[in-house]
Coordinates of C-alpha atoms and ligand atoms in Angstrom, one line a residue:
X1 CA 13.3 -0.3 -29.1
X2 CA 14.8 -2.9 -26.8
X3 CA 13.1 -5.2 -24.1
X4 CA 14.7 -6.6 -21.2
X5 CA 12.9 -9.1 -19.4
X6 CA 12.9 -10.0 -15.8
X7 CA 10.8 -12.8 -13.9
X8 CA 10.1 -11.5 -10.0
X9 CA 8.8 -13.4 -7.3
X10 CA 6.8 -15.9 -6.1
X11 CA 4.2 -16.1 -8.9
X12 CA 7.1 -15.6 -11.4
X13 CA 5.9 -12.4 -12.4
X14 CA 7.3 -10.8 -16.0
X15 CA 8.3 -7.5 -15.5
X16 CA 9.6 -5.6 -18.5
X17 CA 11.5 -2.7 -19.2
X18 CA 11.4 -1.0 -22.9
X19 CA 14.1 1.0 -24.0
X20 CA 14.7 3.4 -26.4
X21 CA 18.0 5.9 -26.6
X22 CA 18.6 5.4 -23.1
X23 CA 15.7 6.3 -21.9
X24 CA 13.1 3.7 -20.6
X25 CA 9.4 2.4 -19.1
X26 CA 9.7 -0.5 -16.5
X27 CA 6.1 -1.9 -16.4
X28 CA 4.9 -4.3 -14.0
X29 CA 6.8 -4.3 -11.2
X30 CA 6.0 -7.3 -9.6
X31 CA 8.5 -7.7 -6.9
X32 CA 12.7 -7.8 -5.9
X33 CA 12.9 -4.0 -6.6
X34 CA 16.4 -4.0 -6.3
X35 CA 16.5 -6.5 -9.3
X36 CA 14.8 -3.9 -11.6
X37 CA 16.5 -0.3 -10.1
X38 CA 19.9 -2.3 -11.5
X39 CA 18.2 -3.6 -14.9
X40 CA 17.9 0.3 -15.0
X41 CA 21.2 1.3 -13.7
X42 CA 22.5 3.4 -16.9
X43 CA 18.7 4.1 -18.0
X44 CA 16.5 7.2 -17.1
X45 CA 13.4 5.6 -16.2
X46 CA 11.1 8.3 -17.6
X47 CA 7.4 6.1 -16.2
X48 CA 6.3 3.2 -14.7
X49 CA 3.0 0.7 -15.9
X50 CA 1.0 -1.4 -14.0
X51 CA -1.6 -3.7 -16.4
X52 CA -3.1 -4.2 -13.1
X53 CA -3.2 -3.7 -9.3
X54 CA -2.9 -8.1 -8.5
X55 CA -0.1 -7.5 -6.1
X56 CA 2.3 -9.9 -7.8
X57 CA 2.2 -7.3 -10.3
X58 CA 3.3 -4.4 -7.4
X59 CA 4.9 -5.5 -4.8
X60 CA 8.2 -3.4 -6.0
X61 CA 5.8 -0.8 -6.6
X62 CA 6.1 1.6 -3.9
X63 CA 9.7 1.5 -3.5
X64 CA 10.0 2.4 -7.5
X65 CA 8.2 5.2 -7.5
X66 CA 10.2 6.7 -4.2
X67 CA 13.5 5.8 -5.7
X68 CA 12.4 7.4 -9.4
X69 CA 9.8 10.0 -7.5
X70 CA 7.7 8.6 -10.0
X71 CA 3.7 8.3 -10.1
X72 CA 2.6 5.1 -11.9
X73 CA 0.1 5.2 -14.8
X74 CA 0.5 8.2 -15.3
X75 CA 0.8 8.1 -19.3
X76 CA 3.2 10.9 -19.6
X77 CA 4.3 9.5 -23.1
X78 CA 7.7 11.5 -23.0
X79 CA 10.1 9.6 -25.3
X80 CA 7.4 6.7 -26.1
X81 CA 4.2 6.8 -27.9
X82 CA 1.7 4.1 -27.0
X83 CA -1.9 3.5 -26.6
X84 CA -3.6 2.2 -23.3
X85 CA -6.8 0.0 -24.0
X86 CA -8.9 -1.3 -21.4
X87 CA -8.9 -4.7 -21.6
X88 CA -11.5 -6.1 -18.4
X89 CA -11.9 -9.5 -17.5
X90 CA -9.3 -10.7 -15.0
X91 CA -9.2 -7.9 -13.0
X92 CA -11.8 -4.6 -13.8
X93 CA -8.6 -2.4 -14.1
X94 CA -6.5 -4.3 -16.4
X95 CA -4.8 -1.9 -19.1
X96 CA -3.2 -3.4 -22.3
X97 CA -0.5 -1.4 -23.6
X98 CA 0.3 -1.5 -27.2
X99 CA 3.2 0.3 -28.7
X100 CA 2.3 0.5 -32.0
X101 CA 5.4 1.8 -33.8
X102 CA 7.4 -1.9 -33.0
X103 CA 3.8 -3.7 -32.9
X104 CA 4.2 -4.8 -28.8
X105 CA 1.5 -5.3 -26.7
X106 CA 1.8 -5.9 -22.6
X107 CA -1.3 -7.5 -22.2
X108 CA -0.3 -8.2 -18.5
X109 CA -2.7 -11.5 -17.0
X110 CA -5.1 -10.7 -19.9
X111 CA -3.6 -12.9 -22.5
X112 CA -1.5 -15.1 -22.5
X113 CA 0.9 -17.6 -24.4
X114 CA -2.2 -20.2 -25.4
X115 CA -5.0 -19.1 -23.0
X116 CA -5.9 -16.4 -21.2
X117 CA -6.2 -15.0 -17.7
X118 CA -8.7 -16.5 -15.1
X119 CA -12.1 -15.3 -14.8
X120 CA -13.3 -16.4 -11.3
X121 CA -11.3 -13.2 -9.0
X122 CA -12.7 -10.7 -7.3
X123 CA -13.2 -8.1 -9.9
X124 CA -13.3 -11.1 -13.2
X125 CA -15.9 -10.8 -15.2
X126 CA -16.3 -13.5 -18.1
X127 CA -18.6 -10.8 -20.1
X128 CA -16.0 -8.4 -19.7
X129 CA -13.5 -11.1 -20.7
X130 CA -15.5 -11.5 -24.4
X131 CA -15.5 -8.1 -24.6
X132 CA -11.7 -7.5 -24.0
X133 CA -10.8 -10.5 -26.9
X134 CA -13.6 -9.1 -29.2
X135 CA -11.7 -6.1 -28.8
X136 CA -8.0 -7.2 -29.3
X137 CA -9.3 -9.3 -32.2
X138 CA -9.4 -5.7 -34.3
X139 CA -5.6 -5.4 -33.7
X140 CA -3.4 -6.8 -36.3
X141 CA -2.1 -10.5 -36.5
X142 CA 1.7 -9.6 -36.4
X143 CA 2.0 -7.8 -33.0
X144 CA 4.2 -9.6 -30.5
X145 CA 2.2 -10.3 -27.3
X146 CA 4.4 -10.1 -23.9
X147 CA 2.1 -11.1 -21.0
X148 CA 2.5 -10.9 -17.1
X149 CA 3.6 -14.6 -16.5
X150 CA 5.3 -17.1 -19.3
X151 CA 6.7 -17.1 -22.4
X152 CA 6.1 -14.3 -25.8
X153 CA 3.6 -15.2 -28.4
X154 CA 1.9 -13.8 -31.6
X155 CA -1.7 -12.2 -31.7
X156 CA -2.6 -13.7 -35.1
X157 CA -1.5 -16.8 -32.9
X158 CA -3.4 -16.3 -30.2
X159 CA -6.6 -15.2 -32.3
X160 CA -7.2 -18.6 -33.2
X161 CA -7.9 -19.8 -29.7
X162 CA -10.1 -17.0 -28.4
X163 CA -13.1 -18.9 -29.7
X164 CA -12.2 -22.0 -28.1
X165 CA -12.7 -20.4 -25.0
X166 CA -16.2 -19.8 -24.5
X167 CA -17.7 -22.2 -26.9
X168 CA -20.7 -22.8 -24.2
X169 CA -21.4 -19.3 -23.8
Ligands
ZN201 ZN1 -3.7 -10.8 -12.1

């Protein structure tokens, strides 16, 4: 499996497109459509993934899924195999995909590289938020986490923070 990265829009939004044999999964597409339809130019985009509905994370959204005739979130798993878990805190929507196979997670504005996503939006919730990392904490140390804005890091990385965050809770 092979990731291309691209960073869209204002917010500098990472969109990413997983590839396999050709065939691939562009998820978050957060803006400059015509930026991603030539990222996939040779590719047969087989789905499209939101993590969430923020609209940095959409605004290429709707002219995707008329130019692939494409519904997104649909999970249609085709040529990939991955699991979708509900990670709340950010936004009440937000979906963390984890291909397990190559040990990638898109965790989209719910973690990030050294701190995590902001809790104080209109569907946040900090309870949720303990939840979500209590959650991901069960996941295994060595899966490669690519997040909706900056850089890459490591869950096993990442782990050691998440108490940090709530220490007056
Ligand atoms: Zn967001």
């Amino acid at each position: 499996m092979e990731i291309k990265h691209l960073v869209l829009g204002r917010l500098r939004t990472n969109c990413y497109i997983v590839i396999k044999d050709n065939k691939c999964i562009i998820i978050d597409p957060g803006d400059e459509a015509e930026k991603i339809i030539s990222a996939c130019e040779d590719l047969e985009v087989e789905e499209i993934l939101v993590t969430h509905h923020h609209w940095d994370h959409i605004l290429a959204l709707e002219k995707l899924e008329t130019f692939y005739h494409l519904k997104h979130n649909s999970f249609l798993k085709k040529s990939f195999t991955y699991e979708v878990i509900p990670t709340p805190g950010h936004a009440s929507d937000l979906l963390t995909f984890y291909f397990k196979d190559d040990k990638i997670m898109f965790t989209g504005d719910f973690l990030f590289y050294h701190t995590i996503g902001r809790c104080d939006l209109e569907t946040s919730n900090i309870d949720d938020m303990i939840n979500s990392l209590n959650k991901i904490s069960q996941y295994p140390d060595d899966i490669k986490i690519y997040p909706g804005h900056g850089k890459s890091s490591i869950l096993g990385e990442e782990k050691k923070y998440f108490a940090t965050y709530f220490k007056d809770k």
